[in-house]
Amino acid sequence: DIQMTQSPSTLSASVGDGVTITCRASQSIGRWLAWYQQKPGKAPKLLIYQASSLESGVPSRFSGSGSGTEFTLTISSLQPDDSATYYCQQYNGYSTFGQGTNVEIK
Amino acid sequence: EVQVVQSGAEVKKPGESLKISCKASGYSFTTYWIGWVRQMPGKGLECMGVIYPGDSDTRYSPSFQGQVTLSVDKSISTAYLQWSSLKASDTAIYYCVRHSEAGGLTSPFDIWGQGTLVTVSS
């Protein structure tokens, strides 16, 4: 299996701050990487696919970058509604997820 | 509207069997891979396996091979996840998901069901 490692596990930031989450793959996955947002009691929601493509309807403050083994999700100006857990997922072969990053608003 | 709607919460005893369902609507059911994702209490997301409704081609993630069975009924656009003998460690929320590209496994999950909570307790 391809292992996905996210960092940090938790981050706390203020409204308006820019935040970045990193995801590393145990081997190269090209750009076959997605990011999801999950709020408590809800199903995850696709935010970014193919490393940097924004899913329809997702606010432009979310952006993704990277290729190969290192990827980032950036929220340019954190909003109260962004409080959630974020997961990366590789879909090159058997799909696997990172362990998640919990984003809290200070 | 493209959606998948899952069956309701289940409470079972260890050793019992279970089959949960996922009904698709709003798109061509037979041309998109359907997957199942497990989320244990307070934990992250794990892909269990995928099935192509067009021909029932099924791929299991190594950790779930032999533990569960995926199936579909094309006539009612429904996918199933089943266990023959549940364990307490099967307690989790199970999500039905759709791969976003027709016929393509190299694509993310764009449609998620609401989740089915399975509780296994004596």
CSV table of C-alpha atoms in Angstrom, one decimal:
chain,number,residue,atom,x,y,z
A,1,ASP,CA,0.0,0.0,0.0
A,2,ILE,CA,1.0,3.6,-0.6
A,3,GLN,CA,1.2,5.3,2.8
A,4,MET,CA,0.0,8.9,3.1
A,5,THR,CA,1.3,11.1,6.0
A,6,GLN,CA,-0.2,14.4,6.8
A,7,SER,CA,1.2,17.2,9.0
A,8,PRO,CA,0.3,18.7,11.3
A,9,SER,CA,-2.3,16.5,13.0
A,10,THR,CA,-3.9,19.6,14.5
A,11,LEU,CA,-3.6,23.3,13.8
A,12,SER,CA,-5.2,26.3,15.4
A,13,ALA,CA,-5.4,29.6,13.6
A,14,SER,CA,-7.4,32.8,13.6
A,15,VAL,CA,-10.0,34.0,11.2
A,16,GLY,CA,-8.2,35.6,8.2
A,17,ASP,CA,-5.0,33.6,8.7
A,18,GLY,CA,-3.4,31.6,5.9
A,19,VAL,CA,-2.9,27.9,6.7
A,20,THR,CA,-1.1,25.1,5.0
A,21,ILE,CA,-1.4,21.4,5.4
A,22,THR,CA,1.2,19.0,4.0
A,23,CYS,CA,0.7,15.5,2.7
A,24,ARG,CA,3.6,13.1,1.8
A,25,ALA,CA,3.3,9.9,-0.1
A,26,SER,CA,5.5,6.9,0.5
A,27,GLN,CA,6.2,6.6,-3.2
A,28,SER,CA,5.5,8.8,-6.3
A,29,ILE,CA,1.8,9.2,-7.2
A,30,GLY,CA,2.2,11.8,-9.9
A,31,ARG,CA,-0.6,14.2,-9.4
A,32,TRP,CA,-3.3,11.6,-8.4
A,33,LEU,CA,-4.1,13.4,-5.1
A,34,ALA,CA,-7.3,14.8,-3.7
A,35,TRP,CA,-8.2,16.7,-0.6
A,36,TYR,CA,-11.5,16.4,1.4
A,37,GLN,CA,-13.1,18.3,4.2
A,38,GLN,CA,-15.1,16.6,6.8
A,39,LYS,CA,-17.2,18.3,9.5
A,40,PRO,CA,-18.5,16.4,12.6
A,41,GLY,CA,-21.3,14.1,11.8
A,42,LYS,CA,-21.1,14.6,8.1
A,43,ALA,CA,-19.7,12.8,5.1
A,44,PRO,CA,-16.4,14.1,3.6
A,45,LYS,CA,-16.6,16.6,0.8
A,46,LEU,CA,-14.3,16.7,-2.2
A,47,LEU,CA,-12.3,20.0,-2.3
A,48,ILE,CA,-9.4,19.5,-4.7
A,49,TYR,CA,-8.5,16.8,-7.2
A,50,GLN,CA,-5.5,16.0,-9.4
A,51,ALA,CA,-3.4,17.9,-6.8
A,52,SER,CA,-4.6,21.4,-7.8
A,53,SER,CA,-8.0,21.4,-9.5
A,54,LEU,CA,-10.7,23.0,-7.5
A,55,GLU,CA,-14.0,21.0,-7.3
A,56,SER,CA,-17.0,23.0,-8.6
A,57,GLY,CA,-18.6,25.1,-5.9
A,58,VAL,CA,-15.5,25.1,-3.6
A,59,PRO,CA,-14.4,28.6,-2.5
A,60,SER,CA,-11.3,30.0,-4.2
A,61,ARG,CA,-9.6,30.5,-0.9
A,62,PHE,CA,-8.8,26.7,-1.1
A,63,SER,CA,-5.9,25.7,-3.3
A,64,GLY,CA,-3.7,22.7,-3.8
A,65,SER,CA,-0.2,22.1,-5.1
A,66,GLY,CA,2.5,19.5,-5.5
A,67,SER,CA,3.4,16.4,-7.4
A,68,GLY,CA,5.3,13.2,-6.9
A,69,THR,CA,5.5,12.7,-3.2
A,70,GLU,CA,4.8,16.1,-1.6
A,71,PHE,CA,1.6,18.0,-1.7
A,72,THR,CA,0.0,20.9,0.1
A,73,LEU,CA,-3.5,22.3,0.8
A,74,THR,CA,-3.6,26.0,1.5
A,75,ILE,CA,-6.5,28.0,2.9
A,76,SER,CA,-5.6,31.6,2.0
A,77,SER,CA,-7.9,33.4,4.5
A,78,LEU,CA,-9.3,31.1,7.2
A,79,GLN,CA,-13.1,31.5,7.7
A,80,PRO,CA,-15.2,30.2,10.7
A,81,ASP,CA,-16.9,27.7,8.3
A,82,ASP,CA,-13.5,26.1,7.6
A,83,SER,CA,-13.3,24.5,11.0
A,84,ALA,CA,-13.1,20.8,10.1
A,85,THR,CA,-10.9,17.8,9.6
A,86,TYR,CA,-9.0,17.6,6.2
A,87,TYR,CA,-7.8,14.5,4.6
A,88,CYS,CA,-5.6,13.8,1.6
A,89,GLN,CA,-6.2,10.8,-0.6
A,90,GLN,CA,-4.0,9.2,-3.3
A,91,TYR,CA,-5.9,7.4,-6.0
A,92,ASN,CA,-3.1,5.9,-8.0
A,93,GLY,CA,-3.8,2.2,-7.4
A,94,TYR,CA,-5.5,1.1,-4.2
A,95,SER,CA,-6.8,4.3,-2.8
A,96,THR,CA,-5.4,5.4,0.6
A,97,PHE,CA,-6.0,8.4,2.9
A,98,GLY,CA,-3.8,10.4,5.2
A,99,GLN,CA,-4.6,10.3,8.9
A,100,GLY,CA,-6.3,13.7,8.8
A,101,THR,CA,-5.6,17.3,10.0
A,102,ASN,CA,-8.0,18.9,12.5
A,103,VAL,CA,-8.3,22.6,11.8
A,104,GLU,CA,-9.5,24.7,14.7
A,105,ILE,CA,-10.4,28.4,14.8
A,106,LYS,CA,-8.9,30.3,17.7
B,1,GLU,CA,-29.5,15.3,-8.8
B,2,VAL,CA,-26.7,12.9,-8.6
B,3,GLN,CA,-26.8,11.1,-5.3
B,4,VAL,CA,-26.3,7.8,-3.4
B,5,VAL,CA,-28.5,7.1,-0.5
B,6,GLN,CA,-27.6,4.5,2.1
B,7,SER,CA,-29.6,2.2,4.3
B,8,GLY,CA,-30.2,3.1,7.9
B,9,ALA,CA,-28.2,2.4,11.1
B,10,GLU,CA,-27.8,-1.2,12.3
B,11,VAL,CA,-27.2,-2.8,15.7
B,12,LYS,CA,-26.0,-6.4,15.5
B,13,LYS,CA,-24.4,-9.0,17.8
B,14,PRO,CA,-21.0,-10.6,17.1
B,15,GLY,CA,-21.2,-13.5,14.7
B,16,GLU,CA,-24.3,-12.2,13.0
B,17,SER,CA,-24.4,-11.4,9.3
B,18,LEU,CA,-25.3,-8.1,7.7
B,19,LYS,CA,-25.9,-6.5,4.3
B,20,ILE,CA,-26.1,-2.7,3.9
B,21,SER,CA,-27.1,-0.9,0.8
B,22,CYS,CA,-26.4,2.1,-1.3
B,23,LYS,CA,-29.0,3.3,-3.9
B,24,ALA,CA,-27.7,5.5,-6.7
B,25,SER,CA,-29.8,7.9,-8.7
B,26,GLY,CA,-29.3,10.8,-11.2
B,27,TYR,CA,-26.6,9.1,-13.3
B,28,SER,CA,-25.8,6.0,-15.2
B,29,PHE,CA,-25.2,3.5,-12.4
B,30,THR,CA,-23.4,0.9,-14.5
B,31,THR,CA,-20.6,3.2,-15.8
B,32,TYR,CA,-19.1,4.5,-12.6
B,33,TRP,CA,-17.0,2.6,-10.0
B,34,ILE,CA,-18.6,2.5,-6.6
B,35,GLY,CA,-16.5,2.2,-3.4
B,36,TRP,CA,-16.9,1.7,0.3
B,37,VAL,CA,-15.0,3.7,2.9
B,38,ARG,CA,-14.8,2.8,6.6
B,39,GLN,CA,-14.5,5.3,9.4
B,40,MET,CA,-14.1,3.8,12.9
B,41,PRO,CA,-15.2,5.8,15.9
B,42,GLY,CA,-13.0,8.9,16.2
B,43,LYS,CA,-10.7,7.7,13.4
B,44,GLY,CA,-9.8,8.4,9.8
B,45,LEU,CA,-10.9,7.1,6.5
B,46,GLU,CA,-10.1,3.7,5.0
B,47,CYS,CA,-10.9,2.5,1.5
B,48,MET,CA,-12.4,-1.0,1.7
B,49,GLY,CA,-12.8,-1.9,-2.0
B,50,VAL,CA,-14.5,-0.9,-5.2
B,51,ILE,CA,-16.9,-2.5,-7.6
B,52,TYR,CA,-17.8,-1.7,-11.3
B,53,PRO,CA,-21.6,-2.2,-11.6
B,54,GLY,CA,-21.4,-2.8,-15.3
B,55,ASP,CA,-19.7,-6.2,-15.0
B,56,SER,CA,-19.3,-6.6,-11.2
B,57,ASP,CA,-15.5,-6.4,-11.4
B,58,THR,CA,-14.4,-6.1,-7.8
B,59,ARG,CA,-11.2,-5.0,-6.2
B,60,TYR,CA,-10.6,-5.3,-2.4
B,61,SER,CA,-8.0,-3.3,-0.5
B,62,PRO,CA,-5.6,-5.8,1.0
B,63,SER,CA,-6.8,-5.2,4.6
B,64,PHE,CA,-10.4,-6.0,3.7
B,65,GLN,CA,-9.9,-9.0,1.4
B,66,GLY,CA,-11.8,-11.9,2.7
B,67,GLN,CA,-13.5,-9.8,5.4
B,68,VAL,CA,-16.4,-8.3,3.4
B,69,THR,CA,-18.2,-8.9,0.1
B,70,LEU,CA,-19.2,-6.2,-2.4
B,71,SER,CA,-22.0,-6.7,-4.8
B,72,VAL,CA,-24.5,-4.8,-6.9
B,73,ASP,CA,-28.0,-5.2,-8.3
B,74,LYS,CA,-28.1,-3.3,-11.6
B,75,SER,CA,-31.8,-3.6,-12.0
B,76,ILE,CA,-32.4,-1.3,-9.0
B,77,SER,CA,-29.1,0.7,-9.2
B,78,THR,CA,-28.0,-0.5,-5.8
B,79,ALA,CA,-24.7,-1.5,-4.3
B,80,TYR,CA,-24.2,-3.7,-1.3
B,81,LEU,CA,-21.6,-4.3,1.4
B,82,GLN,CA,-22.0,-7.5,3.4
B,83,TRP,CA,-20.4,-9.4,6.3
B,84,SER,CA,-21.0,-13.1,7.0
B,85,SER,CA,-19.8,-12.9,10.7
B,86,LEU,CA,-19.5,-9.5,12.4
B,87,LYS,CA,-17.0,-8.7,15.0
B,88,ALA,CA,-17.0,-5.9,17.6
B,89,SER,CA,-14.2,-4.3,15.6
B,90,ASP,CA,-16.5,-3.8,12.6
B,91,THR,CA,-18.3,-1.0,14.6
B,92,ALA,CA,-17.9,2.0,12.3
B,93,ILE,CA,-19.6,4.3,9.9
B,94,TYR,CA,-19.5,3.0,6.3
B,95,TYR,CA,-19.7,5.4,3.4
B,96,CYS,CA,-20.7,4.5,-0.1
B,97,VAL,CA,-18.8,6.6,-2.6
B,98,ARG,CA,-18.7,7.2,-6.4
B,99,HIS,CA,-15.5,7.5,-8.4
B,100,SER,CA,-15.8,10.8,-10.4
B,101,GLU,CA,-14.8,9.6,-13.8
B,102,ALA,CA,-17.0,7.2,-15.9
B,103,GLY,CA,-15.1,3.9,-16.1
B,104,GLY,CA,-12.1,5.3,-14.4
B,105,LEU,CA,-10.6,4.1,-11.1
B,106,THR,CA,-7.9,6.8,-11.2
B,107,SER,CA,-10.3,9.5,-10.0
B,108,PRO,CA,-11.4,10.8,-6.6
B,109,PHE,CA,-14.7,10.2,-4.8
B,110,ASP,CA,-17.0,13.0,-5.9
B,111,ILE,CA,-20.3,11.7,-4.5
B,112,TRP,CA,-20.6,10.4,-0.9
B,113,GLY,CA,-23.6,8.7,0.8
B,114,GLN,CA,-24.7,9.9,4.2
B,115,GLY,CA,-23.0,7.0,5.9
B,116,THR,CA,-24.4,3.9,7.7
B,117,LEU,CA,-23.5,3.4,11.3
B,118,VAL,CA,-23.0,-0.2,12.1
B,119,THR,CA,-22.7,-1.1,15.8
B,120,VAL,CA,-21.7,-4.6,16.8
B,121,SER,CA,-22.1,-5.3,20.5
B,122,SER,CA,-23.1,-8.3,22.6
